[in-house]
Coordinates of C-alpha atoms in Angstrom, one line a residue:
X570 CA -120.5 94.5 38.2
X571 CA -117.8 95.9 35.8
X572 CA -116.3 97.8 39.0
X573 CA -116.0 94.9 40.8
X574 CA -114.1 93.2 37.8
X575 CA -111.7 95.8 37.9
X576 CA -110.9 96.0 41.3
X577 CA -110.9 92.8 41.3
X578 CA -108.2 92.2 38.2
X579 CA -106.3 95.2 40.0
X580 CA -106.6 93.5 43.4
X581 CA -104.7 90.3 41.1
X582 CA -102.3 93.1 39.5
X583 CA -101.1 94.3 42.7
X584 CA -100.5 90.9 44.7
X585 CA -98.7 89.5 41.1
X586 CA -96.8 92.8 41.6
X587 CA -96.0 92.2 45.3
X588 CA -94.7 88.5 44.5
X589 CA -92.7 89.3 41.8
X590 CA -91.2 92.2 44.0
X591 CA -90.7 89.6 47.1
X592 CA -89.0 86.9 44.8
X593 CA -86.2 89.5 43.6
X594 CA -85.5 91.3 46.5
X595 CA -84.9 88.0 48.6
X596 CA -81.0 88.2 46.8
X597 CA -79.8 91.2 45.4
X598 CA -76.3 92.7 44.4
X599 CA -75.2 95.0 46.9
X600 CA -76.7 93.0 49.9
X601 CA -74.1 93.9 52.6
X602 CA -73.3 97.7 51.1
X603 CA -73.6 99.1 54.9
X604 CA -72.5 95.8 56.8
X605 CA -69.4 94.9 54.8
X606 CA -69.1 97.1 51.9
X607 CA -65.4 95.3 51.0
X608 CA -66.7 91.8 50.9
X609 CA -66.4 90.9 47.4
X610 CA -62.5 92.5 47.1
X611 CA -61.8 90.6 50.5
X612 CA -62.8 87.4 48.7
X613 CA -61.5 87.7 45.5
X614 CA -58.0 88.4 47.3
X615 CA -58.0 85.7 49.6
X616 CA -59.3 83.5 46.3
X617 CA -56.6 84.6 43.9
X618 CA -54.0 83.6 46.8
X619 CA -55.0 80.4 47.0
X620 CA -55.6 79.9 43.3
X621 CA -51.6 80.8 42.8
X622 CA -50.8 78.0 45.6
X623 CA -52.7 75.8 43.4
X624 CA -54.7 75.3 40.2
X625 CA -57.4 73.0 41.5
X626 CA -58.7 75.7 43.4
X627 CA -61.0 76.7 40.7
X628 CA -62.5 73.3 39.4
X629 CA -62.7 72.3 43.1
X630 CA -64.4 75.3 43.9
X631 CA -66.4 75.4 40.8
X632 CA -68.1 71.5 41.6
X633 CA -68.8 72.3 45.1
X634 CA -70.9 75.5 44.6
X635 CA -73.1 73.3 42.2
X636 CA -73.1 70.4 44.4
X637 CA -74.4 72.4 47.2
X638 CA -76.7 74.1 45.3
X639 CA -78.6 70.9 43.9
X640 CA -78.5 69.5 47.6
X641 CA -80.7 71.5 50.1
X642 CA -80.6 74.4 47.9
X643 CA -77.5 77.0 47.8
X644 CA -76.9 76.8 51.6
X645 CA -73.4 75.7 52.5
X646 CA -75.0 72.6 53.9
X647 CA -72.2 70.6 51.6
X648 CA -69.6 72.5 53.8
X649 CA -70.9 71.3 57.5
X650 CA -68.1 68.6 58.8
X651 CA -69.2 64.8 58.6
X652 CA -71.4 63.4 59.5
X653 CA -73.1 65.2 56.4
X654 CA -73.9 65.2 52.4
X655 CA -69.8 65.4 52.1
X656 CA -70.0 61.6 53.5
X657 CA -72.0 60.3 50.3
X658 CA -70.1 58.5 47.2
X659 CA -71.1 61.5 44.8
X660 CA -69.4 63.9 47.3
X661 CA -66.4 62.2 48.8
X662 CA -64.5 63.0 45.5
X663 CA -64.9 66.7 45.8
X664 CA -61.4 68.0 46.3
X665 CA -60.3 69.6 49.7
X666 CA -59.2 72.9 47.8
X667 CA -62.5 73.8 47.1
X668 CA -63.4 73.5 50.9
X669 CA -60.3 75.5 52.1
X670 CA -60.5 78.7 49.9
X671 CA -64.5 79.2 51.5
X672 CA -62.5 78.5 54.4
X673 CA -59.5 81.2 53.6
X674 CA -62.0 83.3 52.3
X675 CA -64.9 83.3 55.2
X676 CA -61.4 84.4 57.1
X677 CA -60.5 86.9 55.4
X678 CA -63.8 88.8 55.4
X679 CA -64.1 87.8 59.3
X680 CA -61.0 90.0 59.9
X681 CA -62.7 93.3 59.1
X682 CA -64.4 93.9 62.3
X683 CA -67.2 95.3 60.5
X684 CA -67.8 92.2 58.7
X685 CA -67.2 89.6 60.9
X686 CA -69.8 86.7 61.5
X687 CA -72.1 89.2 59.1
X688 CA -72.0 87.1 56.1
X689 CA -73.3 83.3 55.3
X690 CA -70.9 81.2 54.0
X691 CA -73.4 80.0 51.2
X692 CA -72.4 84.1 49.9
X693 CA -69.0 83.3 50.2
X694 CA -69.2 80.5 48.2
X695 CA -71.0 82.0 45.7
X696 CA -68.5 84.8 45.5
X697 CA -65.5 82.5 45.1
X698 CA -66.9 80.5 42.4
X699 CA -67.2 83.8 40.5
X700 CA -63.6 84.2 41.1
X701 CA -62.4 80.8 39.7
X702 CA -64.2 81.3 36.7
X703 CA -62.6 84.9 36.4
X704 CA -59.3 83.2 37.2
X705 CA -58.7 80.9 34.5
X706 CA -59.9 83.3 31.8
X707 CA -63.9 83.0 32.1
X708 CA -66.4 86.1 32.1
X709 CA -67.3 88.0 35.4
X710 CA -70.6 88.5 36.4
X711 CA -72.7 90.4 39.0
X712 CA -73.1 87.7 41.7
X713 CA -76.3 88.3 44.2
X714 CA -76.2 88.0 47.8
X715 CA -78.3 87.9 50.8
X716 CA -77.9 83.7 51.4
X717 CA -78.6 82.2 54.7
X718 CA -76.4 79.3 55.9
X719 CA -78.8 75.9 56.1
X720 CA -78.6 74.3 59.8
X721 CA -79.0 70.3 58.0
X722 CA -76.6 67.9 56.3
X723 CA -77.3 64.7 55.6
X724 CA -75.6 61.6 53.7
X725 CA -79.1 60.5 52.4
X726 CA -80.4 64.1 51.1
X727 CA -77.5 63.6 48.6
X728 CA -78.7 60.2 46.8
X729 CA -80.8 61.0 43.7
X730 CA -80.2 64.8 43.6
X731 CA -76.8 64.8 41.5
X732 CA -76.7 64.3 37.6
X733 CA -74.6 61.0 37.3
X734 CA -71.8 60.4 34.2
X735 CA -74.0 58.5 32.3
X736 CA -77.4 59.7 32.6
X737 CA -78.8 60.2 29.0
X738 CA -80.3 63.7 28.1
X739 CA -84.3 63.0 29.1
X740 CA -82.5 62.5 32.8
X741 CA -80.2 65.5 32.6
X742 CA -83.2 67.8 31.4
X743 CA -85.6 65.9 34.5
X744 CA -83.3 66.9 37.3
X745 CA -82.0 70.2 36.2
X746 CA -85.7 71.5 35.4
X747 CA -86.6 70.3 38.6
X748 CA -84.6 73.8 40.3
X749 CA -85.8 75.6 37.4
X750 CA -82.4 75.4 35.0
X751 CA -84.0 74.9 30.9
X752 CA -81.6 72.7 28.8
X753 CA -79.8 75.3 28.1
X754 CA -78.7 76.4 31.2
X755 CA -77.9 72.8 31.9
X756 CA -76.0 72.8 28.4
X757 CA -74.0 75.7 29.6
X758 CA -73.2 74.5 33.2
X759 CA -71.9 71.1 31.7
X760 CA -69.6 73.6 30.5
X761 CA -67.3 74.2 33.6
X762 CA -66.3 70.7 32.6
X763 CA -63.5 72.6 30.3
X764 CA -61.6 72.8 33.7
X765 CA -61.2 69.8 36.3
X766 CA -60.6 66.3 36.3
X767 CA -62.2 62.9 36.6
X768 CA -61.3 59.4 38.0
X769 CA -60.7 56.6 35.9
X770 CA -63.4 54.6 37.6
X771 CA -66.5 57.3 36.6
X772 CA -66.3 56.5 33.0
X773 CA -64.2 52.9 32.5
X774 CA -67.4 51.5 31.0
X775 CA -67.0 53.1 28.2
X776 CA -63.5 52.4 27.3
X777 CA -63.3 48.6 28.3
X778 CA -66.6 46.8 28.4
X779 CA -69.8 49.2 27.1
X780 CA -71.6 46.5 25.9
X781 CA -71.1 42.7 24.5
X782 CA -70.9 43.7 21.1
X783 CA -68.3 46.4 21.6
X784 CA -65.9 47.6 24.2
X785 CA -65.6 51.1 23.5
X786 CA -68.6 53.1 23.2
X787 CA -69.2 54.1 19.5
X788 CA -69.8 57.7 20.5
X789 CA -66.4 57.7 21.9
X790 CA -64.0 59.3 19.5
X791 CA -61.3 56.0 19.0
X792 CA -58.3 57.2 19.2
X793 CA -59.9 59.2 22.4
X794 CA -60.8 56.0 23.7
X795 CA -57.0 54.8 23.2
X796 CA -55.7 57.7 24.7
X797 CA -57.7 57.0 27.7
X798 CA -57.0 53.3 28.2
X799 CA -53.4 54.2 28.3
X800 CA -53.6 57.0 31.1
X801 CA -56.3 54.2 32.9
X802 CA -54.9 51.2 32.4
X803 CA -57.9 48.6 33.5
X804 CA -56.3 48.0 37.5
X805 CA -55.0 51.8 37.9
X806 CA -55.1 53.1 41.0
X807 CA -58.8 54.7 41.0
X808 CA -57.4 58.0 42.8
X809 CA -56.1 58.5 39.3
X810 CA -57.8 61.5 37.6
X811 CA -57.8 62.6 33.9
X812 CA -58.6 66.1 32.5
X813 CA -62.3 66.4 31.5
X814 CA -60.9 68.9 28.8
X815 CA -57.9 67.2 27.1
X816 CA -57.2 70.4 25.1
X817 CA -57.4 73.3 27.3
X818 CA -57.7 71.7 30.9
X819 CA -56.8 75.3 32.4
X820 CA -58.6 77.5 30.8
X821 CA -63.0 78.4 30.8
X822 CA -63.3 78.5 27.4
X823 CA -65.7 77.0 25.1
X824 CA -63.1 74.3 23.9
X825 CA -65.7 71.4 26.1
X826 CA -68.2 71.8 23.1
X827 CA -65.6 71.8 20.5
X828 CA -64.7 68.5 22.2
X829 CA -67.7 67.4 21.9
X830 CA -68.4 67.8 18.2
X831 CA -65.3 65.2 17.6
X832 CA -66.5 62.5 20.2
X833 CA -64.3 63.9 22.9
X834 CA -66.8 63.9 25.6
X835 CA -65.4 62.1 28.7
X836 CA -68.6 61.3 30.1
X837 CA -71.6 59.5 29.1
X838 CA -73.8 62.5 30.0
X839 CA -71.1 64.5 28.3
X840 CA -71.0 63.5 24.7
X841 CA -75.0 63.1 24.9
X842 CA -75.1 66.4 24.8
X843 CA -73.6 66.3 20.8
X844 CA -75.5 62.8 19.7
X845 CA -78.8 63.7 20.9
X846 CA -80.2 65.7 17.8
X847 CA -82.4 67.8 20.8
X848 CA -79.3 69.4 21.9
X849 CA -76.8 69.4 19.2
X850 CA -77.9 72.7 18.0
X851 CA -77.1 74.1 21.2
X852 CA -73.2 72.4 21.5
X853 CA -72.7 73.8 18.0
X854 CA -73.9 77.0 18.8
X855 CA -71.7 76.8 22.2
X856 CA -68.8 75.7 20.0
X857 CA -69.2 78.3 17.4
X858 CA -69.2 81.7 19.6
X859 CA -67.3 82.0 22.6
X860 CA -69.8 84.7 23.4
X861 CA -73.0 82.8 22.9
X862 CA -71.4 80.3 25.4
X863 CA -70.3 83.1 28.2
X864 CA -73.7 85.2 28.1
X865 CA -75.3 81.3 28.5
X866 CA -73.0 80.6 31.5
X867 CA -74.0 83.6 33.3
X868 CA -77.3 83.8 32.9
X869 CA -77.5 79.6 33.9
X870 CA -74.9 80.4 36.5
X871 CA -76.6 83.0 38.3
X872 CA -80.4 80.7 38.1
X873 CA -78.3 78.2 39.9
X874 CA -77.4 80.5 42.4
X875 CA -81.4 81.2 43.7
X876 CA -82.1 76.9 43.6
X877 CA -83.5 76.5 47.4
X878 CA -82.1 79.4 49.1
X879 CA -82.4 80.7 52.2
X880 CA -83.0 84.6 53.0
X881 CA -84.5 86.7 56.1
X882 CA -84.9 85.0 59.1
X883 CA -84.5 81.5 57.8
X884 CA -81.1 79.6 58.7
X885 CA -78.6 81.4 60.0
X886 CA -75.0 82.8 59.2
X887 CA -72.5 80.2 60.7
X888 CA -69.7 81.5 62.6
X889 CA -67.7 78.7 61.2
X890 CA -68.4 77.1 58.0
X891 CA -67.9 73.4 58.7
X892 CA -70.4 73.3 61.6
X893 CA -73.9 74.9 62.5
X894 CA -73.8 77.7 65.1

């Protein structure tokens, strides 16, 4: 009896084993070594020269890696021309330089004749939003590899899927933990909002009519709120965007938490992350160490990058980026 126990808890041992084993090598660092050993200098070139063309490169590029990976899974599904996700509301705002260095980029590498049509654009993605962050003055980190480019976009896989400016913490913690991100790791991806920009129409609410009582939002630093009202005057054009970061708006740094401890959060789902006592502790941490904030980020960063992906067989690498093969 006691033999069959043990093979039996060894039989267990060796499948957990197997799993485990399956899980981390479907992405791994080093994943085209022998079929295009250059691929992350190629893209890191071709993303620096578009970052020095312009700076919205790296929010741009930033936003779309993490709205593709919360839709369909990292996949380059949010790349496939319209109709497609890039056709809903949340996604129409994503910025056209984000697009066009995975487009630069996915040339680039197709160049080499040893790499061409040999890697997804869902990699090259992920490789260029590790070179925005490097850019502007944010940590490096290893990225893994071995995505598969997803064959479906849709307009109605979008709705529901993306963390909207004013959802409260409970709903931020819901859809994050639904692709396996903690609150911290959603704590420290909030933080890419020290670079990029917003339009006036995401967070007017709270400058001009948050409730009957009171116009601006009380968790609003005032003179903020002012601030605001004069650079989104109530009929502005809504194509008008402000800074999400109105100290260092070029640079990944850990000034978004700093922010946030003096009611500086432009969104809702921003400055929750300060009043709600469940993850102040975290923003002041954040706020407090630079470091703390980095090692955060890349560890949250790179759990973002394995949401829903594709490896082996599955999908397929698109010769072009903005349609399936």
């Amino acid at each position: 009896m006691e033999k069959k126990t043990n093979q039996t808890i060894f039989s267990i041992f060796t499948l957990l084993l197997l799993f485990s084993s399956c899980v981390s090598a479907q992405l791994r660092t080093g994943f085209y070594q022998n079929s295009c050993p250059n691929v992350e200098s190629i893209v890191r070139n071709a993303v620096r020269q578009k970052f020095q063309q312009t700076f919205v490169t790296a929010p741009a590029t930033l936003r779309l890696f993490f709205h593709d990976c919360f839709v369909r899974g990292c996949d380059a599904s949010i790349l496939i021309a319209s109709p497609s996700e890039k056709d809903h509301p949340d996604d129409i705002s994503l910025a056209g330089d984000g697009f066009d260095t995975v487009v630069k980029a996915k040339q680039a590498v197709d160049r080499d004749p040893k790499c061409r049509n040999k890697v997804s654009c869902a990699d090259i993605l992920a490789l260029a939003t590790r070179e925005v962050v490097v850019l502007t003055g944010g940590p490096s980190y290893p990225v893994e590899l071995g995505r598969r480019d997803g064959r479906l976009s849709t307009k109605a896989s979008v709705q529901n899927n993306l963390p909207q400016p004013g959802f409260n913490l409970n709903q931020l913690n819901a859809m994050f933990n639904r692709h396996g991100l903690s609150q911290t790791d959603m704590i420290a991806l909030s933080g890419a909002h020290t670079l990029g920009f917003a339009h006036c129409g995401k967070f007017s609410k709270r400058i001009y009519n948050f409730s009957p009582r009171t116009s601006i939002d009380p968790s609003l630093n005032r003179g903020y709120a002012l601030q605001l009202r004069q650079m989104c005057p109530q009929r502005v054009d809504p194509r008008i965007a402000i800074n999400m970061d109105p100290t260092t708006p070029r640079t990944f740094d850990n000034a978004y938490f700093k922010n946030l401890q003096q009611g500086r959060g432009l969104f809702t789902s921003d400055q929750v992350l300060f009043t709600d006592q469940r993850s102040r502790a975290t923003v002041n941490s954040f706020a407090n160490s630079e470091t703390a904030f980095r090692q955060a980020f890349i560890s949250a960063i790179t759990k973002l990058g394995r949401v829903g992906v594709k490896t082996g067989n599955a999908g397929e690498i698109r010769r072009d980026c903005s349609r399936v093969n």
